[in-house]
Short mmCIF file of N, CA and C in Angstrom, two decimals:
data_model
loop_
_atom_site.label_atom_id
_atom_site.label_comp_id
_atom_site.label_asym_id
_atom_site.label_seq_id
_atom_site.Cartn_x
_atom_site.Cartn_y
_atom_site.Cartn_z
N MET A 100 0.82 -1.20 0.00
CA MET A 100 0.00 0.00 0.00
C MET A 100 0.86 1.26 0.00
N VAL A 101 1.89 1.28 0.81
CA VAL A 101 2.66 2.50 0.96
C VAL A 101 3.50 2.78 -0.29
N GLN A 102 4.20 1.78 -0.78
CA GLN A 102 5.13 2.02 -1.87
C GLN A 102 4.52 1.80 -3.26
N ALA A 103 3.81 0.70 -3.43
CA ALA A 103 3.39 0.36 -4.79
C ALA A 103 1.92 -0.02 -4.88
N GLY A 104 1.19 0.04 -3.79
CA GLY A 104 -0.21 -0.37 -3.81
C GLY A 104 -1.12 0.74 -4.27
N CYS A 105 -2.38 0.64 -3.90
CA CYS A 105 -3.35 1.65 -4.31
C CYS A 105 -3.28 2.87 -3.41
N SER A 106 -3.85 3.97 -3.87
CA SER A 106 -3.88 5.18 -3.06
C SER A 106 -4.96 5.05 -1.99
N TRP A 107 -4.89 5.90 -0.99
CA TRP A 107 -5.89 5.87 0.09
C TRP A 107 -7.28 6.12 -0.46
N ARG A 108 -7.40 6.95 -1.50
CA ARG A 108 -8.71 7.23 -2.11
C ARG A 108 -9.36 5.98 -2.66
N LYS A 109 -8.56 5.05 -3.15
CA LYS A 109 -9.08 3.84 -3.79
C LYS A 109 -9.27 2.68 -2.81
N LEU A 110 -8.92 2.89 -1.56
CA LEU A 110 -9.06 1.86 -0.54
C LEU A 110 -10.54 1.53 -0.34
N PRO A 111 -10.93 0.27 -0.46
CA PRO A 111 -12.35 -0.09 -0.27
C PRO A 111 -12.74 -0.02 1.21
N ALA A 112 -13.34 1.09 1.63
CA ALA A 112 -13.69 1.32 3.03
C ALA A 112 -14.58 0.21 3.57
N VAL A 113 -15.45 -0.36 2.73
CA VAL A 113 -16.36 -1.43 3.16
C VAL A 113 -15.57 -2.63 3.66
N LEU A 114 -14.42 -2.86 3.10
CA LEU A 114 -13.59 -4.00 3.47
C LEU A 114 -13.18 -3.96 4.94
N PHE A 115 -12.97 -2.76 5.48
CA PHE A 115 -12.48 -2.60 6.85
C PHE A 115 -13.57 -2.22 7.84
N GLY A 116 -14.71 -1.80 7.37
CA GLY A 116 -15.81 -1.43 8.25
C GLY A 116 -15.62 -0.09 8.93
N VAL A 117 -14.64 0.69 8.48
CA VAL A 117 -14.40 2.04 8.99
C VAL A 117 -14.09 2.94 7.79
N SER A 118 -14.09 4.24 8.02
CA SER A 118 -13.82 5.17 6.93
C SER A 118 -12.35 5.12 6.50
N ARG A 119 -12.11 5.62 5.31
CA ARG A 119 -10.73 5.69 4.81
C ARG A 119 -9.87 6.56 5.74
N ALA A 120 -10.47 7.63 6.25
CA ALA A 120 -9.72 8.52 7.15
C ALA A 120 -9.28 7.77 8.41
N THR A 121 -10.17 6.92 8.94
CA THR A 121 -9.83 6.13 10.13
C THR A 121 -8.72 5.14 9.82
N VAL A 122 -8.81 4.47 8.68
CA VAL A 122 -7.77 3.53 8.27
C VAL A 122 -6.43 4.25 8.15
N HIS A 123 -6.44 5.41 7.50
CA HIS A 123 -5.21 6.18 7.33
C HIS A 123 -4.65 6.63 8.67
N ARG A 124 -5.51 7.12 9.56
CA ARG A 124 -5.07 7.57 10.87
C ARG A 124 -4.44 6.43 11.67
N ARG A 125 -5.10 5.28 11.66
CA ARG A 125 -4.56 4.13 12.39
C ARG A 125 -3.25 3.66 11.79
N PHE A 126 -3.18 3.62 10.46
CA PHE A 126 -1.94 3.22 9.79
C PHE A 126 -0.80 4.15 10.20
N THR A 127 -1.08 5.46 10.22
CA THR A 127 -0.07 6.45 10.60
C THR A 127 0.36 6.26 12.05
N GLU A 128 -0.61 6.04 12.94
CA GLU A 128 -0.29 5.82 14.35
C GLU A 128 0.55 4.56 14.54
N TRP A 129 0.15 3.48 13.88
CA TRP A 129 0.87 2.21 14.00
C TRP A 129 2.28 2.33 13.44
N THR A 130 2.43 3.10 12.35
CA THR A 130 3.75 3.31 11.77
C THR A 130 4.62 4.10 12.74
N ARG A 131 4.08 5.18 13.32
CA ARG A 131 4.82 5.98 14.29
C ARG A 131 5.22 5.16 15.51
N PHE A 132 4.35 4.25 15.92
CA PHE A 132 4.59 3.39 17.08
C PHE A 132 5.62 2.30 16.79
N GLY A 133 5.89 2.04 15.51
CA GLY A 133 6.85 1.00 15.13
C GLY A 133 6.24 -0.38 15.02
N LEU A 134 4.92 -0.44 14.87
CA LEU A 134 4.23 -1.73 14.83
C LEU A 134 4.71 -2.64 13.71
N TRP A 135 4.94 -2.08 12.52
CA TRP A 135 5.32 -2.91 11.37
C TRP A 135 6.67 -3.59 11.61
N ASP A 136 7.63 -2.87 12.20
CA ASP A 136 8.93 -3.48 12.53
C ASP A 136 8.76 -4.56 13.60
N GLN A 137 7.89 -4.31 14.57
CA GLN A 137 7.64 -5.30 15.62
C GLN A 137 7.04 -6.57 15.03
N ILE A 138 6.08 -6.42 14.13
CA ILE A 138 5.46 -7.59 13.49
C ILE A 138 6.51 -8.34 12.67
N HIS A 139 7.32 -7.59 11.93
CA HIS A 139 8.35 -8.22 11.10
C HIS A 139 9.33 -9.02 11.95
N HIS A 140 9.80 -8.43 13.05
CA HIS A 140 10.75 -9.13 13.92
C HIS A 140 10.11 -10.34 14.58
N GLU A 141 8.85 -10.24 14.98
CA GLU A 141 8.16 -11.38 15.59
C GLU A 141 8.00 -12.53 14.59
N LEU A 142 7.65 -12.20 13.37
CA LEU A 142 7.52 -13.24 12.34
C LEU A 142 8.86 -13.92 12.08
N LEU A 143 9.93 -13.12 11.98
CA LEU A 143 11.26 -13.71 11.80
C LEU A 143 11.62 -14.61 12.97
N HIS A 144 11.33 -14.17 14.19
CA HIS A 144 11.62 -14.97 15.38
C HIS A 144 10.87 -16.30 15.33
N ARG A 145 9.57 -16.25 15.02
CA ARG A 145 8.77 -17.48 14.99
C ARG A 145 9.24 -18.42 13.89
N LEU A 146 9.57 -17.86 12.73
CA LEU A 146 10.09 -18.70 11.64
C LEU A 146 11.41 -19.34 12.04
N ASN A 147 12.27 -18.57 12.69
CA ASN A 147 13.57 -19.09 13.12
C ASN A 147 13.39 -20.23 14.13
N VAL A 148 12.53 -20.03 15.11
CA VAL A 148 12.28 -21.05 16.13
C VAL A 148 11.76 -22.33 15.48
N ALA A 149 10.92 -22.17 14.47
CA ALA A 149 10.33 -23.33 13.78
C ALA A 149 11.29 -23.94 12.75
N GLY A 150 12.50 -23.36 12.62
CA GLY A 150 13.46 -23.88 11.65
C GLY A 150 13.11 -23.52 10.22
N GLY A 151 12.32 -22.46 10.06
CA GLY A 151 11.85 -22.09 8.73
C GLY A 151 12.70 -21.06 8.02
N ILE A 152 13.86 -20.72 8.58
CA ILE A 152 14.73 -19.73 7.93
C ILE A 152 16.09 -20.36 7.70
N ASP A 153 16.57 -20.25 6.47
CA ASP A 153 17.93 -20.68 6.13
C ASP A 153 18.81 -19.45 6.19
N TRP A 154 19.49 -19.24 7.33
CA TRP A 154 20.28 -18.04 7.54
C TRP A 154 21.55 -18.00 6.69
N SER A 155 21.84 -19.08 5.97
CA SER A 155 23.03 -19.06 5.11
C SER A 155 22.76 -18.28 3.82
N ARG A 156 21.50 -17.91 3.59
CA ARG A 156 21.15 -17.14 2.40
C ARG A 156 20.43 -15.87 2.82
N ALA A 157 20.71 -14.79 2.11
CA ALA A 157 20.05 -13.53 2.44
C ALA A 157 19.92 -12.68 1.19
N MET A 158 18.96 -11.77 1.23
CA MET A 158 18.76 -10.84 0.12
C MET A 158 18.42 -9.48 0.72
N ILE A 159 19.02 -8.46 0.20
CA ILE A 159 18.72 -7.09 0.63
C ILE A 159 18.29 -6.32 -0.61
N ASP A 160 17.18 -5.62 -0.48
CA ASP A 160 16.74 -4.80 -1.61
C ASP A 160 16.64 -3.34 -1.18
N SER A 161 16.33 -2.47 -2.12
CA SER A 161 16.32 -1.04 -1.82
C SER A 161 15.20 -0.64 -0.88
N ILE A 162 14.19 -1.46 -0.72
CA ILE A 162 13.13 -1.15 0.23
C ILE A 162 13.63 -1.40 1.65
N SER A 163 14.46 -2.43 1.83
CA SER A 163 14.96 -2.78 3.16
C SER A 163 16.11 -1.89 3.61
N VAL A 164 17.01 -1.57 2.71
CA VAL A 164 18.20 -0.80 3.06
C VAL A 164 18.40 0.30 2.01
N ARG A 165 18.45 1.52 2.45
CA ARG A 165 18.62 2.64 1.52
C ARG A 165 20.04 2.67 0.97
N ALA A 166 20.14 2.77 -0.33
CA ALA A 166 21.44 2.85 -0.98
C ALA A 166 21.98 4.28 -0.85
N LEU A 167 23.28 4.40 -0.66
CA LEU A 167 23.90 5.71 -0.59
C LEU A 167 24.12 6.25 -2.00
N LYS A 168 24.04 7.55 -2.17
CA LYS A 168 24.28 8.15 -3.47
C LYS A 168 25.71 7.93 -3.90
N ARG A 169 25.87 7.52 -5.13
CA ARG A 169 27.19 7.27 -5.73
C ARG A 169 28.02 6.26 -4.95
N GLY A 170 27.36 5.40 -4.16
CA GLY A 170 28.07 4.37 -3.43
C GLY A 170 28.95 4.88 -2.31
N ILE A 171 28.75 6.12 -1.92
CA ILE A 171 29.59 6.73 -0.88
C ILE A 171 29.02 6.44 0.49
#
């Protein structure tokens, strides 16, 4: 939604049972609170405990790590 999904205007409000403004406000609050990072770390932890992660392989993309200009 944030990077490549639909705009807030196109969000189907019926899907969430609240207005688009409420969805946007909650999303903003959760982002400020760091909820998405917490969820990501918890999922990684659970996958690791279950043996579902092969730590010998990794991939980093520009969404995960910001590239420096001119490689500096």
